[in-house]
Amino acid sequence: MPKTVRHHPRIVEAQTCLSQCTCGGEHPAPEVTLYSGEDACRVMAEDCRAFYGGKSVLLLDDPNTRAVVGAELLSRLTGLGVDVRHYPLPDELHADDVTIEKIRAACSGIDLVISVGSGTINDLGKYSAHHEQIDFWTMPTAPSMNGYTSGIAAIKVKGVKRTLPALPPQRLYAIPSVIQQAPLKLRQAGFCDVLAKVVSDVDWKIDSLLFSSNYCGLPSAMMVAVENRYAEVPEAIGRGDQDATLGLFYGLLISGVAMSLAGSSAPASGGEHLVSHFWDMREPLTGRVPELHGLQVGLGIILSAACYQQLTRFKVEDLSPRSAQVYRTTAENIPDIWGPFAGEVAQQFENKKSSLEQFDRLLSQHWTELQKLFSQVRPPHYFAELFTRVGAPFSLEAFNLSRNEFVLAALNARAIRERVTVLDLAAHTGVLEAAVEDCLALIR
Ligand SMILES: [Zn+2]
Ligand SMILES: [Zn+2]
């Protein structure tokens, strides 16, 4: 065993958190560390032996991530005498309560869970380890989503996609060439997911203005500090250029940390994420296998941007007290759309009923400030073009989504989660349908 245990740099230092906070609250920097290097497998295995020699480790991977790096990591761990149990996950994988139960059962007697992979594998490991109160490390294989460092996991519970608390990993080990060579669609998905912040941050400001008063500029400031590394270089990310791809990966790690620091997914997940969750949840009903999280979120970003654009044109004198009617119409659709899951969805929607009822009073009261926020978002065609520039097709057809399923999500996704987003404002003001048409003109 090595005499000393190695420590790696934290992804975000405490000083950054203190200096950029605008809310005056507490933001203790998460102690997530990153080791990045071509020898990350060896280093991770050695660190694992140093920390968990004589203890037991559970390694999660799937056929793809095993071929890329999981098999090597497993053999290194075994070679160093670490008691590692392999938990091979199937190709077609879901982050749901059924899968979680199985992994948690396998965690018996385990001291550390290691996820090797991206979104789903990471969420499964993180959530299982959190609930078994055991340590969690991860080896990301693609710059495809921002959940590596976040304090939440997206898990389908009784058919409803929930973002549930789950401690981030203590340690991340990344192999730059693996991140760089991840498939194009995964890079495109990560590019969309990291850009969700440009609409979700405004959703959060609106929620804060109307209801929660909990907005903090820290998450956004952290993202702005790194976004020149990826936001303007979609073609380079598409080509797999090293600086651009690693810049994107780093942006995703920061985005996850930003959510941890905010104590909520609000900085990086607003209305644009709801449509993605909607399609994930509809899989058992429609049979459509969901597209990558980030790509579906990309469609949601264009929709949110279209809502903001419509809202900038809306006249305050056209506001009328219609929250009860709008709520009722959406609530009435829930049984048809959700079948066996209708009860769970109805409960989520019910949870924000009292907030939505206050729209009748609050929107006109704050309209001037709201208008300023609406105009902070770039128009939808800007995002549609940006996502296409990564190089893979970006359309409903490419994502195997029918026009009907897109429209259904756009009009009804706001019911699946209690957080207030731009989709609620657009529905209340009656501009949502027009925004959907604007959006369809760009992605069909
Ligand atoms: Zn703050
Ligand atoms: Zn996301």
Short mmCIF file of C-alpha atoms and ligand atoms in Angstrom, two decimals:
data_model
loop_
_atom_site.label_atom_id
_atom_site.label_comp_id
_atom_site.label_asym_id
_atom_site.label_seq_id
_atom_site.Cartn_x
_atom_site.Cartn_y
_atom_site.Cartn_z
CA MET A 1 0.00 0.00 0.00
CA PRO A 2 1.32 3.53 -0.75
CA LYS A 3 2.48 5.25 2.43
CA THR A 4 0.51 8.43 1.75
CA VAL A 5 -2.93 8.94 0.31
CA ARG A 6 -3.05 11.31 -2.64
CA HIS A 7 -5.25 14.37 -2.66
CA HIS A 8 -6.34 16.12 -5.85
CA PRO A 9 -7.49 19.71 -6.40
CA ARG A 10 -11.05 20.70 -5.62
CA ILE A 11 -13.12 21.68 -8.65
CA VAL A 12 -14.17 24.94 -6.99
CA GLU A 13 -12.34 26.71 -4.19
CA ALA A 14 -14.14 28.23 -1.21
CA GLN A 15 -12.82 31.71 -2.05
CA THR A 16 -14.71 31.75 -5.37
CA CYS A 17 -17.93 30.99 -3.54
CA LEU A 18 -17.54 33.78 -1.06
CA SER A 19 -16.53 36.49 -3.51
CA GLN A 20 -19.31 36.03 -6.06
CA CYS A 21 -22.34 35.45 -3.88
CA THR A 22 -25.08 38.08 -4.20
CA CYS A 23 -27.62 36.59 -1.77
CA GLY A 24 -25.60 36.72 1.43
CA GLY A 25 -26.34 33.08 2.14
CA GLU A 26 -23.98 30.22 2.92
CA HIS A 27 -22.32 28.39 0.00
CA PRO A 28 -19.78 25.96 1.38
CA ALA A 29 -17.70 24.74 -1.58
CA PRO A 30 -18.35 21.07 -2.28
CA GLU A 31 -15.31 18.91 -1.59
CA VAL A 32 -15.41 17.27 -5.01
CA THR A 33 -11.90 16.77 -6.35
CA LEU A 34 -10.79 16.10 -9.90
CA TYR A 35 -7.86 14.12 -11.21
CA SER A 36 -7.48 14.49 -14.97
CA GLY A 37 -4.82 12.56 -16.87
CA GLU A 38 -4.27 9.75 -19.34
CA ASP A 39 -3.20 7.57 -16.39
CA ALA A 40 -6.45 8.24 -14.48
CA CYS A 41 -7.31 4.50 -14.36
CA ARG A 42 -4.05 3.67 -12.63
CA VAL A 43 -4.26 6.64 -10.27
CA MET A 44 -7.86 5.86 -9.38
CA ALA A 45 -7.06 2.21 -8.69
CA GLU A 46 -4.09 3.18 -6.48
CA ASP A 47 -6.13 5.77 -4.60
CA CYS A 48 -8.82 3.18 -4.15
CA ARG A 49 -6.36 0.76 -2.60
CA ALA A 50 -4.97 3.51 -0.35
CA PHE A 51 -8.41 4.46 0.96
CA TYR A 52 -10.30 1.19 0.77
CA GLY A 53 -7.64 -1.51 1.17
CA GLY A 54 -9.29 -4.34 3.11
CA LYS A 55 -12.73 -2.93 2.32
CA SER A 56 -15.16 -3.64 -0.50
CA VAL A 57 -15.87 -1.66 -3.65
CA LEU A 58 -18.77 -1.90 -6.12
CA LEU A 59 -18.04 -0.93 -9.73
CA LEU A 60 -20.95 -0.02 -12.05
CA ASP A 61 -20.52 0.07 -15.81
CA ASP A 62 -22.37 -0.90 -18.98
CA PRO A 63 -21.16 -2.66 -22.16
CA ASN A 64 -20.10 0.63 -23.77
CA THR A 65 -18.24 2.13 -20.84
CA ARG A 66 -16.69 -1.25 -20.02
CA ALA A 67 -15.15 -1.38 -23.48
CA VAL A 68 -13.81 2.19 -23.20
CA VAL A 69 -12.40 2.11 -19.68
CA GLY A 70 -14.38 -0.06 -17.23
CA ALA A 71 -12.55 -3.29 -18.04
CA GLU A 72 -9.16 -1.65 -17.55
CA LEU A 73 -10.18 -0.11 -14.25
CA LEU A 74 -11.59 -3.41 -13.03
CA SER A 75 -8.43 -5.30 -13.89
CA ARG A 76 -6.22 -2.67 -12.24
CA LEU A 77 -8.30 -2.80 -9.07
CA THR A 78 -8.18 -6.58 -9.02
CA GLY A 79 -4.45 -6.49 -9.79
CA LEU A 80 -3.87 -4.27 -6.75
CA GLY A 81 -5.78 -6.66 -4.52
CA VAL A 82 -8.82 -4.40 -4.00
CA ASP A 83 -11.95 -6.39 -3.15
CA VAL A 84 -14.02 -5.14 -6.08
CA ARG A 85 -17.42 -6.47 -7.07
CA HIS A 86 -18.48 -5.82 -10.62
CA TYR A 87 -22.08 -4.79 -11.29
CA PRO A 88 -22.56 -4.90 -15.06
CA LEU A 89 -25.56 -2.85 -16.14
CA PRO A 90 -27.38 -3.56 -19.42
CA ASP A 91 -27.20 -1.39 -22.52
CA GLU A 92 -30.83 -0.29 -22.31
CA LEU A 93 -30.78 1.30 -18.93
CA HIS A 94 -33.17 3.36 -16.82
CA ALA A 95 -32.54 5.51 -13.76
CA ASP A 96 -35.69 4.34 -12.00
CA ASP A 97 -36.80 3.04 -8.61
CA VAL A 98 -36.73 -0.61 -9.75
CA THR A 99 -33.07 -0.45 -10.87
CA ILE A 100 -32.13 1.51 -7.74
CA GLU A 101 -33.58 -1.24 -5.52
CA LYS A 102 -31.37 -3.85 -7.21
CA ILE A 103 -28.22 -1.76 -6.92
CA ARG A 104 -28.93 -0.91 -3.29
CA ALA A 105 -29.29 -4.63 -2.57
CA ALA A 106 -25.85 -5.14 -4.15
CA CYS A 107 -24.42 -2.43 -1.86
CA SER A 108 -24.64 -4.69 1.17
CA GLY A 109 -21.17 -4.82 2.78
CA ILE A 110 -19.81 -2.25 0.29
CA ASP A 111 -17.75 0.79 1.36
CA LEU A 112 -17.40 2.63 -1.95
CA VAL A 113 -19.46 2.78 -5.16
CA ILE A 114 -17.67 3.70 -8.40
CA SER A 115 -19.68 4.68 -11.48
CA VAL A 116 -17.97 4.36 -14.85
CA GLY A 117 -20.03 6.14 -17.46
CA SER A 118 -22.15 9.22 -18.00
CA GLY A 119 -25.68 10.34 -17.07
CA THR A 120 -27.69 7.28 -16.11
CA ILE A 121 -24.85 5.23 -14.61
CA ASN A 122 -23.69 8.24 -12.64
CA ASP A 123 -27.16 8.96 -11.28
CA LEU A 124 -27.74 5.32 -10.34
CA GLY A 125 -24.43 5.09 -8.46
CA LYS A 126 -24.78 8.48 -6.81
CA TYR A 127 -28.32 7.92 -5.61
CA SER A 128 -27.70 4.35 -4.40
CA ALA A 129 -24.52 5.31 -2.54
CA HIS A 130 -26.25 8.31 -0.98
CA HIS A 131 -29.08 6.22 0.36
CA GLU A 132 -26.81 3.47 1.62
CA GLN A 133 -24.64 6.18 3.21
CA ILE A 134 -21.51 4.94 1.55
CA ASP A 135 -18.82 6.77 -0.41
CA PHE A 136 -19.10 7.49 -4.11
CA TRP A 137 -16.48 8.12 -6.78
CA THR A 138 -16.96 8.46 -10.49
CA MET A 139 -15.11 8.12 -13.77
CA PRO A 140 -16.95 10.16 -16.43
CA THR A 141 -16.74 8.87 -20.00
CA ALA A 142 -18.41 11.72 -21.91
CA PRO A 143 -19.05 15.49 -21.72
CA SER A 144 -22.77 14.77 -22.09
CA MET A 145 -24.56 16.27 -19.08
CA ASN A 146 -23.89 18.28 -15.92
CA GLY A 147 -24.88 15.72 -13.29
CA TYR A 148 -21.36 14.46 -12.45
CA THR A 149 -20.84 17.07 -9.75
CA SER A 150 -24.41 17.96 -8.81
CA GLY A 151 -26.08 17.22 -5.49
CA ILE A 152 -29.12 15.66 -7.13
CA ALA A 153 -30.01 12.61 -9.16
CA ALA A 154 -32.78 12.38 -11.77
CA ILE A 155 -34.71 9.24 -10.90
CA LYS A 156 -38.06 8.01 -12.13
CA VAL A 157 -40.18 7.16 -9.09
CA LYS A 158 -43.56 5.52 -9.66
CA GLY A 159 -43.32 6.73 -13.24
CA VAL A 160 -42.60 10.38 -12.41
CA LYS A 161 -39.17 11.86 -13.08
CA ARG A 162 -37.93 13.49 -9.89
CA THR A 163 -34.74 15.34 -9.11
CA LEU A 164 -33.85 13.93 -5.72
CA PRO A 165 -31.08 14.90 -3.30
CA ALA A 166 -27.94 12.76 -3.58
CA LEU A 167 -24.47 13.80 -2.46
CA PRO A 168 -21.99 14.43 -5.29
CA PRO A 169 -18.99 12.10 -5.61
CA GLN A 170 -16.01 12.87 -3.41
CA ARG A 171 -13.66 12.18 -6.30
CA LEU A 172 -13.75 12.35 -10.08
CA TYR A 173 -11.14 10.75 -12.32
CA ALA A 174 -11.18 11.72 -15.99
CA ILE A 175 -9.13 10.56 -18.96
CA PRO A 176 -8.93 13.53 -21.38
CA SER A 177 -8.71 11.40 -24.53
CA VAL A 178 -11.82 9.44 -23.48
CA ILE A 179 -13.78 12.65 -22.91
CA GLN A 180 -12.49 14.06 -26.19
CA GLN A 181 -13.37 10.98 -28.21
CA ALA A 182 -16.87 10.53 -26.82
CA PRO A 183 -19.45 10.06 -29.61
CA LEU A 184 -20.59 13.25 -31.39
CA LYS A 185 -24.16 13.00 -30.13
CA LEU A 186 -22.95 12.87 -26.51
CA ARG A 187 -20.86 15.99 -27.06
CA GLN A 188 -23.80 17.75 -28.71
CA ALA A 189 -26.01 16.72 -25.76
CA GLY A 190 -23.52 18.15 -23.25
CA PHE A 191 -23.31 21.38 -25.25
CA CYS A 192 -27.10 21.77 -24.98
CA ASP A 193 -27.21 20.81 -21.29
CA VAL A 194 -24.56 23.34 -20.28
CA LEU A 195 -26.35 26.06 -22.25
CA ALA A 196 -29.64 25.39 -20.44
CA LYS A 197 -28.33 27.84 -17.86
CA VAL A 198 -29.04 30.77 -20.19
CA VAL A 199 -32.78 30.16 -19.90
CA SER A 200 -33.02 28.38 -16.54
CA ASP A 201 -31.17 31.18 -14.75
CA VAL A 202 -33.84 33.63 -15.94
CA ASP A 203 -36.61 31.19 -14.90
CA TRP A 204 -34.99 31.20 -11.47
CA LYS A 205 -34.83 35.01 -11.35
CA ILE A 206 -38.55 35.13 -12.15
CA ASP A 207 -39.43 32.59 -9.48
CA SER A 208 -37.29 34.54 -7.04
CA LEU A 209 -38.91 37.86 -7.97
CA LEU A 210 -42.46 36.52 -7.68
CA PHE A 211 -42.18 34.01 -4.86
CA SER A 212 -38.99 32.72 -3.30
CA SER A 213 -36.54 35.66 -3.13
CA ASN A 214 -33.76 33.07 -3.19
CA TYR A 215 -31.83 34.07 -6.32
CA CYS A 216 -28.05 34.23 -6.05
CA GLY A 217 -25.74 35.44 -8.81
CA LEU A 218 -22.95 33.04 -7.81
CA PRO A 219 -23.91 30.07 -10.05
CA SER A 220 -24.25 32.29 -13.09
CA ALA A 221 -20.99 34.13 -12.35
CA MET A 222 -19.18 30.79 -12.11
CA MET A 223 -20.54 29.75 -15.50
CA VAL A 224 -19.76 33.09 -17.15
CA ALA A 225 -16.16 32.73 -15.99
CA VAL A 226 -15.70 29.52 -18.01
CA GLU A 227 -18.19 29.78 -20.86
CA ASN A 228 -15.80 31.34 -23.38
CA ARG A 229 -14.13 27.91 -23.47
CA TYR A 230 -17.18 26.26 -25.10
CA ALA A 231 -20.12 28.58 -25.81
CA GLU A 232 -18.76 30.13 -29.01
CA VAL A 233 -17.07 27.06 -30.46
CA PRO A 234 -19.77 24.51 -31.38
CA GLU A 235 -17.94 23.42 -34.55
CA ALA A 236 -14.75 22.73 -32.59
CA ILE A 237 -16.74 20.62 -30.12
CA GLY A 238 -18.28 18.81 -33.10
CA ARG A 239 -14.81 18.09 -34.51
CA GLY A 240 -13.63 16.79 -31.16
CA ASP A 241 -11.04 19.53 -30.78
CA GLN A 242 -9.24 18.92 -27.48
CA ASP A 243 -9.48 22.41 -25.96
CA ALA A 244 -13.13 22.86 -26.90
CA THR A 245 -14.23 19.40 -25.75
CA LEU A 246 -12.39 19.61 -22.45
CA GLY A 247 -13.67 23.18 -22.06
CA LEU A 248 -17.19 21.83 -22.45
CA PHE A 249 -16.49 19.06 -19.94
CA TYR A 250 -15.15 21.55 -17.43
CA GLY A 251 -18.19 23.81 -18.01
CA LEU A 252 -20.45 20.85 -17.24
CA LEU A 253 -18.54 20.10 -14.03
CA ILE A 254 -18.86 23.74 -12.94
CA SER A 255 -22.55 23.73 -13.82
CA GLY A 256 -23.12 20.75 -11.52
CA VAL A 257 -21.16 22.40 -8.72
CA ALA A 258 -23.22 25.57 -9.24
CA MET A 259 -26.36 23.56 -8.53
CA SER A 260 -24.78 22.09 -5.39
CA LEU A 261 -23.87 25.59 -4.22
CA ALA A 262 -27.35 26.92 -4.85
CA GLY A 263 -28.80 23.99 -2.91
CA SER A 264 -31.21 23.52 -5.81
CA SER A 265 -31.20 22.57 -9.47
CA ALA A 266 -32.78 25.95 -10.27
CA PRO A 267 -29.60 27.54 -11.77
CA ALA A 268 -29.38 24.84 -14.45
CA SER A 269 -32.84 23.30 -14.74
CA GLY A 270 -35.98 25.24 -15.57
CA GLY A 271 -38.82 24.87 -18.04
CA GLU A 272 -36.44 23.60 -20.73
CA HIS A 273 -35.74 20.49 -18.62
CA LEU A 274 -39.41 19.73 -18.07
CA VAL A 275 -40.06 18.77 -21.68
CA SER A 276 -37.14 16.31 -21.51
CA HIS A 277 -38.48 14.79 -18.30
CA PHE A 278 -41.92 14.64 -19.94
CA TRP A 279 -40.60 12.49 -22.82
CA ASP A 280 -38.60 10.27 -20.45
CA MET A 281 -41.74 9.67 -18.39
CA ARG A 282 -43.89 8.98 -21.45
CA GLU A 283 -41.69 6.10 -22.63
CA PRO A 284 -43.85 3.32 -21.12
CA LEU A 285 -46.94 4.91 -22.69
CA THR A 286 -45.63 5.76 -26.16
CA GLY A 287 -42.87 3.18 -26.60
CA ARG A 288 -40.53 5.94 -27.81
CA VAL A 289 -37.05 5.40 -26.40
CA PRO A 290 -35.99 8.80 -25.05
CA GLU A 291 -33.21 10.68 -26.81
CA LEU A 292 -30.15 11.74 -24.79
CA HIS A 293 -31.10 14.05 -21.92
CA GLY A 294 -29.13 17.02 -23.25
CA LEU A 295 -30.56 16.79 -26.76
CA GLN A 296 -34.11 16.80 -25.44
CA VAL A 297 -33.14 19.71 -23.19
CA GLY A 298 -31.84 21.48 -26.31
CA LEU A 299 -35.34 21.35 -27.80
CA GLY A 300 -36.60 22.68 -24.47
CA ILE A 301 -34.14 25.60 -24.62
CA ILE A 302 -35.49 26.62 -28.02
CA LEU A 303 -39.04 26.37 -26.64
CA SER A 304 -38.19 28.44 -23.55
CA ALA A 305 -36.43 31.05 -25.72
CA ALA A 306 -39.54 31.19 -27.95
CA CYS A 307 -41.70 31.74 -24.85
CA TYR A 308 -39.44 34.56 -23.69
CA GLN A 309 -39.55 36.17 -27.12
CA GLN A 310 -43.37 36.01 -27.17
CA LEU A 311 -43.52 37.42 -23.65
CA THR A 312 -41.40 40.43 -24.60
CA ARG A 313 -44.13 41.31 -27.13
CA PHE A 314 -47.00 40.79 -24.72
CA LYS A 315 -48.75 43.94 -23.47
CA VAL A 316 -49.41 44.36 -19.77
CA GLU A 317 -52.91 45.70 -20.53
CA ASP A 318 -53.78 42.32 -22.02
CA LEU A 319 -53.20 40.57 -18.69
CA SER A 320 -56.43 39.18 -17.28
CA PRO A 321 -57.26 37.10 -14.22
CA ARG A 322 -57.37 33.66 -15.80
CA SER A 323 -55.22 31.49 -13.54
CA ALA A 324 -58.13 29.32 -12.38
CA GLN A 325 -59.20 28.59 -15.94
CA VAL A 326 -55.64 27.90 -17.18
CA TYR A 327 -55.00 25.60 -14.22
CA ARG A 328 -58.23 23.69 -14.78
CA THR A 329 -57.61 23.17 -18.50
CA THR A 330 -54.13 21.75 -17.90
CA ALA A 331 -55.25 19.63 -14.95
CA GLU A 332 -58.05 18.14 -17.03
CA ASN A 333 -55.51 16.84 -19.57
CA ILE A 334 -53.52 14.88 -16.96
CA PRO A 335 -55.55 11.63 -16.94
CA ASP A 336 -55.47 11.28 -20.75
CA ILE A 337 -51.76 12.05 -21.01
CA TRP A 338 -50.55 10.07 -18.04
CA GLY A 339 -52.88 7.06 -17.63
CA PRO A 340 -51.53 4.99 -14.73
CA PHE A 341 -49.17 7.82 -13.64
CA ALA A 342 -51.89 10.48 -13.56
CA GLY A 343 -52.20 10.47 -9.76
CA GLU A 344 -48.49 11.26 -9.22
CA VAL A 345 -48.47 13.99 -11.88
CA ALA A 346 -51.69 15.55 -10.58
CA GLN A 347 -50.07 15.77 -7.15
CA GLN A 348 -47.01 17.63 -8.53
CA PHE A 349 -49.24 20.09 -10.37
CA GLU A 350 -51.45 20.58 -7.33
CA ASN A 351 -48.30 21.53 -5.37
CA LYS A 352 -47.89 24.71 -7.39
CA LYS A 353 -51.56 25.60 -7.67
CA SER A 354 -51.37 28.27 -4.98
CA SER A 355 -48.36 29.92 -6.69
CA LEU A 356 -50.12 29.92 -10.05
CA GLU A 357 -53.23 31.46 -8.51
CA GLN A 358 -51.12 34.43 -7.45
CA PHE A 359 -50.19 35.15 -11.09
CA ASP A 360 -53.44 37.11 -11.38
CA ARG A 361 -52.06 39.67 -8.95
CA LEU A 362 -48.27 39.33 -9.16
CA LEU A 363 -47.67 39.52 -12.91
CA SER A 364 -49.18 42.97 -13.40
CA GLN A 365 -47.58 44.14 -10.15
CA HIS A 366 -44.07 43.17 -11.35
CA TRP A 367 -44.52 43.53 -15.11
CA THR A 368 -41.79 46.13 -15.67
CA GLU A 369 -39.17 44.01 -13.89
CA LEU A 370 -40.42 40.89 -15.65
CA GLN A 371 -40.07 42.55 -19.05
CA LYS A 372 -36.42 43.30 -18.28
CA LEU A 373 -35.86 39.63 -17.45
CA PHE A 374 -37.69 38.37 -20.58
CA SER A 375 -35.44 40.48 -22.80
CA GLN A 376 -32.28 38.93 -21.30
CA VAL A 377 -32.85 35.75 -23.33
CA ARG A 378 -31.65 35.49 -26.92
CA PRO A 379 -34.21 34.58 -29.60
CA PRO A 380 -34.99 30.92 -30.35
CA HIS A 381 -33.35 30.86 -33.79
CA TYR A 382 -30.00 31.73 -32.15
CA PHE A 383 -30.10 28.48 -30.16
CA ALA A 384 -31.46 26.35 -33.01
CA GLU A 385 -28.56 27.46 -35.17
CA LEU A 386 -25.99 27.05 -32.38
CA PHE A 387 -27.00 23.44 -31.66
CA THR A 388 -26.98 22.52 -35.34
CA ARG A 389 -23.46 23.92 -35.70
CA VAL A 390 -22.13 21.10 -33.48
CA GLY A 391 -22.60 18.95 -36.54
CA ALA A 392 -25.24 16.30 -35.86
CA PRO A 393 -28.81 16.89 -37.11
CA PHE A 394 -30.96 18.77 -34.64
CA SER A 395 -34.62 18.23 -35.43
CA LEU A 396 -37.74 16.39 -34.32
CA GLU A 397 -37.08 13.77 -36.98
CA ALA A 398 -33.51 13.20 -35.79
CA PHE A 399 -34.81 12.64 -32.27
CA ASN A 400 -37.67 10.40 -33.40
CA LEU A 401 -40.25 12.78 -31.98
CA SER A 402 -43.60 13.31 -33.67
CA ARG A 403 -45.01 16.80 -34.00
CA ASN A 404 -47.91 15.75 -31.77
CA GLU A 405 -45.65 14.48 -29.01
CA PHE A 406 -43.62 17.69 -29.14
CA VAL A 407 -46.72 19.87 -28.89
CA LEU A 408 -48.18 17.74 -26.10
CA ALA A 409 -44.99 18.15 -24.05
CA ALA A 410 -44.69 21.87 -24.76
CA LEU A 411 -48.25 22.54 -23.60
CA ASN A 412 -48.36 20.13 -20.65
CA ALA A 413 -44.86 19.55 -19.28
CA ARG A 414 -45.32 22.36 -16.79
CA ALA A 415 -47.68 20.08 -14.84
CA ILE A 416 -45.03 17.52 -13.92
CA ARG A 417 -43.02 19.59 -11.46
CA GLU A 418 -43.93 22.11 -8.82
CA ARG A 419 -41.28 24.68 -9.73
CA VAL A 420 -42.64 27.77 -11.54
CA THR A 421 -40.98 28.31 -14.95
CA VAL A 422 -41.40 30.37 -18.12
CA LEU A 423 -43.79 27.69 -19.37
CA ASP A 424 -46.24 28.71 -16.62
CA LEU A 425 -45.95 32.40 -17.53
CA ALA A 426 -46.42 31.62 -21.21
CA ALA A 427 -49.51 29.50 -20.46
CA HIS A 428 -50.99 32.13 -18.19
CA THR A 429 -50.56 34.93 -20.71
CA GLY A 430 -51.84 32.75 -23.56
CA VAL A 431 -48.64 32.96 -25.64
CA LEU A 432 -47.57 29.34 -25.20
CA GLU A 433 -49.29 28.09 -28.37
CA ALA A 434 -47.66 30.82 -30.47
CA ALA A 435 -44.26 30.00 -28.92
CA VAL A 436 -44.76 26.33 -29.84
CA GLU A 437 -45.38 27.34 -33.47
CA ASP A 438 -42.27 29.56 -33.48
CA CYS A 439 -40.29 26.64 -32.14
CA LEU A 440 -41.69 24.11 -34.63
CA ALA A 441 -40.70 26.37 -37.51
CA LEU A 442 -37.07 25.95 -36.36
CA ILE A 443 -36.86 22.23 -35.58
CA ARG A 444 -39.13 20.37 -37.96
ZN ZN B 1 -25.38 33.58 -2.53
ZN ZN B 2 -29.69 18.68 -17.59
#
